[in-house]
Amino acid sequence: MSATPQKNRASRRVLAAAAGLATVGALVAAMPADAHGHGKGHGHHTPARTVDVQLLSFNDLHGNLEPPAGSAGSVTETQADGTTKAIPAGGVEYLASSLRAARKGHPYSITAAGGDMVGASPLLSGLFHDEPTIEALNKIDLDVTSVGNHEFDEGATELGRLQNGGCHPVEGCYEQDKKFEGADFPYLAANVTDEKTGKPILKPYTVWKKNGVKIGFIGVTLEGTPNIVTANGVKGLKFHDEIETVNKYAKELDRQGVKSIVALIHEGGAPASSSYNYDCDSPAAGDGISGPITDIAKGISPKVDALVTGHTHQAYVCTIPDPAGNPRLVTSASSFGKLYTDTTLTYDRRTKDIVRTAVKGSSKHPSPANPVSANHIVTRDQAKATDMTELIARWNTLAAPISNRPQGFISADINGRGSTAPEKPLGNLIADAQLEGLAPADKGGAVVAFMNPGGIRADLVYKATASEGDGVVTYGESFTVQPFTNMMNVVDLTGAQLVTALQQQVSGSNEASPKILQISKGLTYTLDMTKTGAARVVTDTIKLNGEAIDPAKSYRVAMNEFLAGGGDGFAALGAGTNKLVGASDLDLFNAYLAAHSTAAAPLAPPATDRITVVK
């Protein structure tokens, strides 16, 4: 399965040659005199030695065409006095406007993305297998993206369809006389190969060219994708080491004479502050960035000039030294189209490489520095892009009969994605819904339910998003919370396996970044975060309905198929036996909302008193 060549879009962006060959202001003024070189005879102007190339980037859009609701739709900004402020952001109507405004005056401008453009999408995109998002990205003039783990949610064949076009194999074409065209930008998957052929399933890299300027892009997703995607999604695929893959293709590009290279990596880090305008290079104790991207950045060949990253949904613009000890930019633009990164890459026509000097400019480092980069908010107080408004309206018309159906009523926001606590109110609600739906003997006889925190994609927001009225939960809103429509499983696990599963939340692959399972009512225990590894779970506090867990006893446990397959590092949950497949997680969630709420008696946010956390 290979990608079609990128469609010719030269007409869209190639400005007049004169504009294309314009000098680049102050940076060029600072060059040696001969670098400006005036042509002799005929009055022709020789191109400047350096050209400023604008790189606009974003990541983890996840099909959020409409502005995300609640806390998922804001970014944190640190004010001059040190306080923080939440600013509403995101929505493709505003993202398109922001990118189009940013490109003005930049004849050399590239727009790139760091993966997870689709998958775990709200209903407006997810209902149509993310065709609306690909269409929006085409209109936004995205030039290239890496794949992310969520691009594999529906498997490699469906990813190939998103790239190459064609109507859905089961559901067909969604609009009369309209065939889905596919992405007119390349999806790059350098480290994902077909198990049988050993070849990449999509293009590993692409080269952007204009007036002799050449910049290579290599795209990879995290090597651990199989651990966080359902087994069906990654069937027949092999995922390789990010560093080795990028270095291999950087060498190949270098041999082809492409000396300027950007890596698009769907893996990320955690900056010390959640503010988008945090100075990641501040030397203070405890500052900076941690997480997988730090080691990856340190291992990637100096041939690569900048890293656009993603996956962790964080905002950062950091410099991390490359193996040669030179500072190199590593950026990420939060998620859901709430931010974009604007980076100036200074391209040297003689060396064909990006000029990299010192660290990025800031108030602390006012000296000229390359590249220069910053994150910008996609604010909602700017004009909307009318083509995006039309696109949203068109797909909303198709989705409305399903999307607008009321499922239940809530009395206040019930936070899931927007909660930073280990135990989330919405997590408890989802786990309770799963337990109630699967407790009857003929439905599985479950006595406890587990929900993976990463599967909760939004909050349930009290304020109406359309005309449904405050407190009404529509099908579209419940779908946005649980968009995977995972089938539920009920399995036998021993008490010992249950304890091990709870320990795996905070040990092994989850030790550095714990994944705290959301648990149904009746299960209680203490989590002591002052300890390390498995010892963080205080085993003698684990009780089910007031009774200690018996290691030898068998328990019927409900969970989605992803967890039942051992996903997210929960090997113990994957060891279940006597599996019964139940309804989907979304169906159980909606059934619970209908059974437990009315307009007169809405559902209140559940208490979060199941896990006692010691910090």
mmCIF file with all atom_site columns, N, CA, C and O in Angstrom, residues 112-150:
data_model
loop_
_atom_site.group_PDB
_atom_site.id
_atom_site.type_symbol
_atom_site.label_atom_id
_atom_site.label_alt_id
_atom_site.label_comp_id
_atom_site.label_asym_id
_atom_site.label_entity_id
_atom_site.label_seq_id
_atom_site.pdbx_PDB_ins_code
_atom_site.Cartn_x
_atom_site.Cartn_y
_atom_site.Cartn_z
_atom_site.occupancy
_atom_site.B_iso_or_equiv
_atom_site.pdbx_formal_charge
_atom_site.auth_seq_id
_atom_site.auth_comp_id
_atom_site.auth_asym_id
_atom_site.auth_atom_id
_atom_site.pdbx_PDB_model_num
ATOM 1   N N  . ALA A 1 112 ? 3.172   21.947 8.364  1.00 0.00 ? 112 ALA A N  1
ATOM 2   C CA . ALA A 1 112 ? 3.424   20.538 8.665  1.00 0.00 ? 112 ALA A CA 1
ATOM 3   C C  . ALA A 1 112 ? 2.725   20.153 9.962  1.00 0.00 ? 112 ALA A C  1
ATOM 4   O O  . ALA A 1 112 ? 2.432   21.004 10.804 1.00 0.00 ? 112 ALA A O  1
ATOM 5   N N  . ALA A 1 113 ? 2.474   18.851 10.136 1.00 0.00 ? 113 ALA A N  1
ATOM 6   C CA . ALA A 1 113 ? 1.785   18.393 11.343 1.00 0.00 ? 113 ALA A CA 1
ATOM 7   C C  . ALA A 1 113 ? 2.471   17.165 11.924 1.00 0.00 ? 113 ALA A C  1
ATOM 8   O O  . ALA A 1 113 ? 3.143   16.411 11.215 1.00 0.00 ? 113 ALA A O  1
ATOM 9   N N  . GLY A 1 114 ? 2.258   16.974 13.229 1.00 0.00 ? 114 GLY A N  1
ATOM 10  C CA . GLY A 1 114 ? 2.945   15.918 13.966 1.00 0.00 ? 114 GLY A CA 1
ATOM 11  C C  . GLY A 1 114 ? 2.088   14.712 14.307 1.00 0.00 ? 114 GLY A C  1
ATOM 12  O O  . GLY A 1 114 ? 2.332   14.047 15.310 1.00 0.00 ? 114 GLY A O  1
ATOM 13  N N  . GLY A 1 115 ? 1.069   14.412 13.485 1.00 0.00 ? 115 GLY A N  1
ATOM 14  C CA . GLY A 1 115 ? 0.299   13.181 13.680 1.00 0.00 ? 115 GLY A CA 1
ATOM 15  C C  . GLY A 1 115 ? -0.958  13.327 14.516 1.00 0.00 ? 115 GLY A C  1
ATOM 16  O O  . GLY A 1 115 ? -1.207  14.377 15.117 1.00 0.00 ? 115 GLY A O  1
ATOM 17  N N  . ASP A 1 116 ? -1.762  12.273 14.528 1.00 0.00 ? 116 ASP A N  1
ATOM 18  C CA . ASP A 1 116 ? -3.080  12.236 15.181 1.00 0.00 ? 116 ASP A CA 1
ATOM 19  C C  . ASP A 1 116 ? -3.983  13.363 14.655 1.00 0.00 ? 116 ASP A C  1
ATOM 20  O O  . ASP A 1 116 ? -4.666  14.036 15.432 1.00 0.00 ? 116 ASP A O  1
ATOM 21  N N  . MET A 1 117 ? -3.972  13.537 13.348 1.00 0.00 ? 117 MET A N  1
ATOM 22  C CA . MET A 1 117 ? -4.913  14.483 12.748 1.00 0.00 ? 117 MET A CA 1
ATOM 23  C C  . MET A 1 117 ? -6.333  13.944 12.886 1.00 0.00 ? 117 MET A C  1
ATOM 24  O O  . MET A 1 117 ? -7.291  14.698 13.001 1.00 0.00 ? 117 MET A O  1
ATOM 25  N N  . VAL A 1 118 ? -6.444  12.608 12.851 1.00 0.00 ? 118 VAL A N  1
ATOM 26  C CA . VAL A 1 118 ? -7.755  11.956 12.952 1.00 0.00 ? 118 VAL A CA 1
ATOM 27  C C  . VAL A 1 118 ? -7.692  10.876 14.026 1.00 0.00 ? 118 VAL A C  1
ATOM 28  O O  . VAL A 1 118 ? -6.625  10.536 14.519 1.00 0.00 ? 118 VAL A O  1
ATOM 29  N N  . GLY A 1 119 ? -8.857  10.323 14.345 1.00 0.00 ? 119 GLY A N  1
ATOM 30  C CA . GLY A 1 119 ? -8.945  9.269  15.357 1.00 0.00 ? 119 GLY A CA 1
ATOM 31  C C  . GLY A 1 119 ? -9.351  9.861  16.687 1.00 0.00 ? 119 GLY A C  1
ATOM 32  O O  . GLY A 1 119 ? -8.940  10.969 17.027 1.00 0.00 ? 119 GLY A O  1
ATOM 33  N N  . ALA A 1 120 ? -10.186 9.129  17.439 1.00 0.00 ? 120 ALA A N  1
ATOM 34  C CA . ALA A 1 120 ? -10.744 9.628  18.705 1.00 0.00 ? 120 ALA A CA 1
ATOM 35  C C  . ALA A 1 120 ? -11.404 10.979 18.454 1.00 0.00 ? 120 ALA A C  1
ATOM 36  O O  . ALA A 1 120 ? -11.309 11.896 19.256 1.00 0.00 ? 120 ALA A O  1
ATOM 37  N N  . SER A 1 121 ? -12.069 11.091 17.309 1.00 0.00 ? 121 SER A N  1
ATOM 38  C CA . SER A 1 121 ? -12.642 12.363 16.863 1.00 0.00 ? 121 SER A CA 1
ATOM 39  C C  . SER A 1 121 ? -14.071 12.539 17.366 1.00 0.00 ? 121 SER A C  1
ATOM 40  O O  . SER A 1 121 ? -14.797 11.561 17.540 1.00 0.00 ? 121 SER A O  1
ATOM 41  N N  . PRO A 1 122 ? -14.501 13.806 17.546 1.00 0.00 ? 122 PRO A N  1
ATOM 42  C CA . PRO A 1 122 ? -15.916 14.052 17.831 1.00 0.00 ? 122 PRO A CA 1
ATOM 43  C C  . PRO A 1 122 ? -16.807 13.510 16.712 1.00 0.00 ? 122 PRO A C  1
ATOM 44  O O  . PRO A 1 122 ? -16.334 13.253 15.600 1.00 0.00 ? 122 PRO A O  1
ATOM 45  N N  . LEU A 1 123 ? -18.087 13.391 17.005 1.00 0.00 ? 123 LEU A N  1
ATOM 46  C CA . LEU A 1 123 ? -19.029 12.759 16.083 1.00 0.00 ? 123 LEU A CA 1
ATOM 47  C C  . LEU A 1 123 ? -19.031 13.385 14.689 1.00 0.00 ? 123 LEU A C  1
ATOM 48  O O  . LEU A 1 123 ? -19.119 12.672 13.698 1.00 0.00 ? 123 LEU A O  1
ATOM 49  N N  . LEU A 1 124 ? -18.902 14.714 14.607 1.00 0.00 ? 124 LEU A N  1
ATOM 50  C CA . LEU A 1 124 ? -18.973 15.391 13.304 1.00 0.00 ? 124 LEU A CA 1
ATOM 51  C C  . LEU A 1 124 ? -17.962 14.824 12.316 1.00 0.00 ? 124 LEU A C  1
ATOM 52  O O  . LEU A 1 124 ? -18.233 14.728 11.129 1.00 0.00 ? 124 LEU A O  1
ATOM 53  N N  . SER A 1 125 ? -16.797 14.403 12.818 1.00 0.00 ? 125 SER A N  1
ATOM 54  C CA . SER A 1 125 ? -15.799 13.791 11.947 1.00 0.00 ? 125 SER A CA 1
ATOM 55  C C  . SER A 1 125 ? -15.825 12.268 12.058 1.00 0.00 ? 125 SER A C  1
ATOM 56  O O  . SER A 1 125 ? -15.800 11.555 11.059 1.00 0.00 ? 125 SER A O  1
ATOM 57  N N  . GLY A 1 126 ? -15.916 11.763 13.300 1.00 0.00 ? 126 GLY A N  1
ATOM 58  C CA . GLY A 1 126 ? -15.840 10.321 13.534 1.00 0.00 ? 126 GLY A CA 1
ATOM 59  C C  . GLY A 1 126 ? -16.949 9.520  12.884 1.00 0.00 ? 126 GLY A C  1
ATOM 60  O O  . GLY A 1 126 ? -16.728 8.404  12.414 1.00 0.00 ? 126 GLY A O  1
ATOM 61  N N  . LEU A 1 127 ? -18.144 10.096 12.818 1.00 0.00 ? 127 LEU A N  1
ATOM 62  C CA . LEU A 1 127 ? -19.287 9.405  12.212 1.00 0.00 ? 127 LEU A CA 1
ATOM 63  C C  . LEU A 1 127 ? -19.035 9.095  10.739 1.00 0.00 ? 127 LEU A C  1
ATOM 64  O O  . LEU A 1 127 ? -19.546 8.126  10.198 1.00 0.00 ? 127 LEU A O  1
ATOM 65  N N  . PHE A 1 128 ? -18.195 9.921  10.104 1.00 0.00 ? 128 PHE A N  1
ATOM 66  C CA . PHE A 1 128 ? -17.909 9.777  8.670  1.00 0.00 ? 128 PHE A CA 1
ATOM 67  C C  . PHE A 1 128 ? -16.477 9.303  8.436  1.00 0.00 ? 128 PHE A C  1
ATOM 68  O O  . PHE A 1 128 ? -15.850 9.636  7.445  1.00 0.00 ? 128 PHE A O  1
ATOM 69  N N  . HIS A 1 129 ? -15.958 8.515  9.389  1.00 0.00 ? 129 HIS A N  1
ATOM 70  C CA . HIS A 1 129 ? -14.611 7.953  9.284  1.00 0.00 ? 129 HIS A CA 1
ATOM 71  C C  . HIS A 1 129 ? -13.570 9.014  8.938  1.00 0.00 ? 129 HIS A C  1
ATOM 72  O O  . HIS A 1 129 ? -12.646 8.775  8.162  1.00 0.00 ? 129 HIS A O  1
ATOM 73  N N  . ASP A 1 130 ? -13.770 10.204 9.509  1.00 0.00 ? 130 ASP A N  1
ATOM 74  C CA . ASP A 1 130 ? -12.815 11.323 9.449  1.00 0.00 ? 130 ASP A CA 1
ATOM 75  C C  . ASP A 1 130 ? -12.592 11.928 8.058  1.00 0.00 ? 130 ASP A C  1
ATOM 76  O O  . ASP A 1 130 ? -11.679 12.726 7.870  1.00 0.00 ? 130 ASP A O  1
ATOM 77  N N  . GLU A 1 131 ? -13.474 11.613 7.117  1.00 0.00 ? 131 GLU A N  1
ATOM 78  C CA . GLU A 1 131 ? -13.395 12.285 5.813  1.00 0.00 ? 131 GLU A CA 1
ATOM 79  C C  . GLU A 1 131 ? -13.524 13.810 5.943  1.00 0.00 ? 131 GLU A C  1
ATOM 80  O O  . GLU A 1 131 ? -12.811 14.553 5.264  1.00 0.00 ? 131 GLU A O  1
ATOM 81  N N  . PRO A 1 132 ? -14.414 14.324 6.837  1.00 0.00 ? 132 PRO A N  1
ATOM 82  C CA . PRO A 1 132 ? -14.519 15.783 6.954  1.00 0.00 ? 132 PRO A CA 1
ATOM 83  C C  . PRO A 1 132 ? -13.213 16.450 7.385  1.00 0.00 ? 132 PRO A C  1
ATOM 84  O O  . PRO A 1 132 ? -12.887 17.543 6.916  1.00 0.00 ? 132 PRO A O  1
ATOM 85  N N  . THR A 1 133 ? -12.451 15.778 8.243  1.00 0.00 ? 133 THR A N  1
ATOM 86  C CA . THR A 1 133 ? -11.183 16.364 8.711  1.00 0.00 ? 133 THR A CA 1
ATOM 87  C C  . THR A 1 133 ? -10.148 16.391 7.599  1.00 0.00 ? 133 THR A C  1
ATOM 88  O O  . THR A 1 133 ? -9.432  17.389 7.431  1.00 0.00 ? 133 THR A O  1
ATOM 89  N N  . ILE A 1 134 ? -10.055 15.311 6.839  1.00 0.00 ? 134 ILE A N  1
ATOM 90  C CA . ILE A 1 134 ? -9.106  15.297 5.707  1.00 0.00 ? 134 ILE A CA 1
ATOM 91  C C  . ILE A 1 134 ? -9.469  16.399 4.709  1.00 0.00 ? 134 ILE A C  1
ATOM 92  O O  . ILE A 1 134 ? -8.590  17.121 4.210  1.00 0.00 ? 134 ILE A O  1
ATOM 93  N N  . GLU A 1 135 ? -10.750 16.555 4.455  1.00 0.00 ? 135 GLU A N  1
ATOM 94  C CA . GLU A 1 135 ? -11.203 17.621 3.548  1.00 0.00 ? 135 GLU A CA 1
ATOM 95  C C  . GLU A 1 135 ? -10.803 19.000 4.093  1.00 0.00 ? 135 GLU A C  1
ATOM 96  O O  . GLU A 1 135 ? -10.319 19.861 3.346  1.00 0.00 ? 135 GLU A O  1
ATOM 97  N N  . ALA A 1 136 ? -10.973 19.206 5.394  1.00 0.00 ? 136 ALA A N  1
ATOM 98  C CA . ALA A 1 136 ? -10.601 20.487 6.017  1.00 0.00 ? 136 ALA A CA 1
ATOM 99  C C  . ALA A 1 136 ? -9.098  20.730 5.918  1.00 0.00 ? 136 ALA A C  1
ATOM 100 O O  . ALA A 1 136 ? -8.649  21.842 5.603  1.00 0.00 ? 136 ALA A O  1
ATOM 101 N N  . LEU A 1 137 ? -8.300  19.688 6.146  1.00 0.00 ? 137 LEU A N  1
ATOM 102 C CA . LEU A 1 137 ? -6.841  19.833 6.087  1.00 0.00 ? 137 LEU A CA 1
ATOM 103 C C  . LEU A 1 137 ? -6.375  20.131 4.664  1.00 0.00 ? 137 LEU A C  1
ATOM 104 O O  . LEU A 1 137 ? -5.408  20.876 4.462  1.00 0.00 ? 137 LEU A O  1
ATOM 105 N N  . ASN A 1 138 ? -7.054  19.557 3.675  1.00 0.00 ? 138 ASN A N  1
ATOM 106 C CA . ASN A 1 138 ? -6.745  19.898 2.278  1.00 0.00 ? 138 ASN A CA 1
ATOM 107 C C  . ASN A 1 138 ? -6.971  21.389 2.041  1.00 0.00 ? 138 ASN A C  1
ATOM 108 O O  . ASN A 1 138 ? -6.151  22.078 1.427  1.00 0.00 ? 138 ASN A O  1
ATOM 109 N N  . LYS A 1 139 ? -8.103  21.895 2.524  1.00 0.00 ? 139 LYS A N  1
ATOM 110 C CA . LYS A 1 139 ? -8.445  23.310 2.324  1.00 0.00 ? 139 LYS A CA 1
ATOM 111 C C  . LYS A 1 139 ? -7.493  24.230 3.108  1.00 0.00 ? 139 LYS A C  1
ATOM 112 O O  . LYS A 1 139 ? -7.226  25.353 2.688  1.00 0.00 ? 139 LYS A O  1
ATOM 113 N N  . ILE A 1 140 ? -7.015  23.755 4.257  1.00 0.00 ? 140 ILE A N  1
ATOM 114 C CA . ILE A 1 140 ? -6.092  24.551 5.076  1.00 0.00 ? 140 ILE A CA 1
ATOM 115 C C  . ILE A 1 140 ? -4.707  24.612 4.436  1.00 0.00 ? 140 ILE A C  1
ATOM 116 O O  . ILE A 1 140 ? -3.863  25.399 4.828  1.00 0.00 ? 140 ILE A O  1
ATOM 117 N N  . ASP A 1 141 ? -4.472  23.780 3.407  1.00 0.00 ? 141 ASP A N  1
ATOM 118 C CA . ASP A 1 141 ? -3.177  23.705 2.724  1.00 0.00 ? 141 ASP A CA 1
ATOM 119 C C  . ASP A 1 141 ? -2.094  23.076 3.590  1.00 0.00 ? 141 ASP A C  1
ATOM 120 O O  . ASP A 1 141 ? -0.965  23.568 3.644  1.00 0.00 ? 141 ASP A O  1
ATOM 121 N N  . LEU A 1 142 ? -2.442  21.999 4.286  1.00 0.00 ? 142 LEU A N  1
ATOM 122 C CA . LEU A 1 142 ? -1.423  21.232 4.994  1.00 0.00 ? 142 LEU A CA 1
ATOM 123 C C  . LEU A 1 142 ? -0.498  20.623 3.943  1.00 0.00 ? 142 LEU A C  1
ATOM 124 O O  . LEU A 1 142 ? -0.968  20.080 2.939  1.00 0.00 ? 142 LEU A O  1
ATOM 125 N N  . ASP A 1 143 ? 0.813   20.738 4.155  1.00 0.00 ? 143 ASP A N  1
ATOM 126 C CA . ASP A 1 143 ? 1.774   20.208 3.185  1.00 0.00 ? 143 ASP A CA 1
ATOM 127 C C  . ASP A 1 143 ? 2.198   18.781 3.474  1.00 0.00 ? 143 ASP A C  1
ATOM 128 O O  . ASP A 1 143 ? 2.486   18.016 2.567  1.00 0.00 ? 143 ASP A O  1
ATOM 129 N N  . VAL A 1 144 ? 2.255   18.434 4.768  1.00 0.00 ? 144 VAL A N  1
ATOM 130 C CA . VAL A 1 144 ? 2.767   17.112 5.147  1.00 0.00 ? 144 VAL A CA 1
ATOM 131 C C  . VAL A 1 144 ? 2.427   16.846 6.612  1.00 0.00 ? 144 VAL A C  1
ATOM 132 O O  . VAL A 1 144 ? 2.343   17.771 7.412  1.00 0.00 ? 144 VAL A O  1
ATOM 133 N N  . THR A 1 145 ? 2.220   15.567 6.945  1.00 0.00 ? 145 THR A N  1
ATOM 134 C CA . THR A 1 145 ? 2.094   15.175 8.358  1.00 0.00 ? 145 THR A CA 1
ATOM 135 C C  . THR A 1 145 ? 2.711   13.796 8.553  1.00 0.00 ? 145 THR A C  1
ATOM 136 O O  . THR A 1 145 ? 2.777   12.992 7.613  1.00 0.00 ? 145 THR A O  1
ATOM 137 N N  . SER A 1 146 ? 3.165   13.546 9.773  1.00 0.00 ? 146 SER A N  1
ATOM 138 C CA . SER A 1 146 ? 3.535   12.176 10.133 1.00 0.00 ? 146 SER A CA 1
ATOM 139 C C  . SER A 1 146 ? 2.239   11.465 10.529 1.00 0.00 ? 146 SER A C  1
ATOM 140 O O  . SER A 1 146 ? 1.232   12.111 10.809 1.00 0.00 ? 146 SER A O  1
ATOM 141 N N  . VAL A 1 147 ? 2.291   10.152 10.552 1.00 0.00 ? 147 VAL A N  1
ATOM 142 C CA . VAL A 1 147 ? 1.176   9.412  11.141 1.00 0.00 ? 147 VAL A CA 1
ATOM 143 C C  . VAL A 1 147 ? 1.330   9.482  12.659 1.00 0.00 ? 147 VAL A C  1
ATOM 144 O O  . VAL A 1 147 ? 2.433   9.643  13.178 1.00 0.00 ? 147 VAL A O  1
ATOM 145 N N  . GLY A 1 148 ? 0.201   9.362  13.369 1.00 0.00 ? 148 GLY A N  1
ATOM 146 C CA . GLY A 1 148 ? 0.231   9.200  14.826 1.00 0.00 ? 148 GLY A CA 1
ATOM 147 C C  . GLY A 1 148 ? -0.343  7.836  15.148 1.00 0.00 ? 148 GLY A C  1
ATOM 148 O O  . GLY A 1 148 ? -0.771  7.105  14.247 1.00 0.00 ? 148 GLY A O  1
ATOM 149 N N  . ASN A 1 149 ? -0.383  7.481  16.411 1.00 0.00 ? 149 ASN A N  1
ATOM 150 C CA . ASN A 1 149 ? -0.957  6.177  16.757 1.00 0.00 ? 149 ASN A CA 1
ATOM 151 C C  . ASN A 1 149 ? -2.438  6.088  16.395 1.00 0.00 ? 149 ASN A C  1
ATOM 152 O O  . ASN A 1 149 ? -2.924  5.038  15.974 1.00 0.00 ? 149 ASN A O  1
ATOM 153 N N  . HIS A 1 150 ? -3.171  7.213  16.507 1.00 0.00 ? 150 HIS A N  1
ATOM 154 C CA . HIS A 1 150 ? -4.613  7.160  16.223 1.00 0.00 ? 150 HIS A CA 1
ATOM 155 C C  . HIS A 1 150 ? -4.925  7.016  14.735 1.00 0.00 ? 150 HIS A C  1
ATOM 156 O O  . HIS A 1 150 ? -6.055  6.662  14.391 1.00 0.00 ? 150 HIS A O  1
#
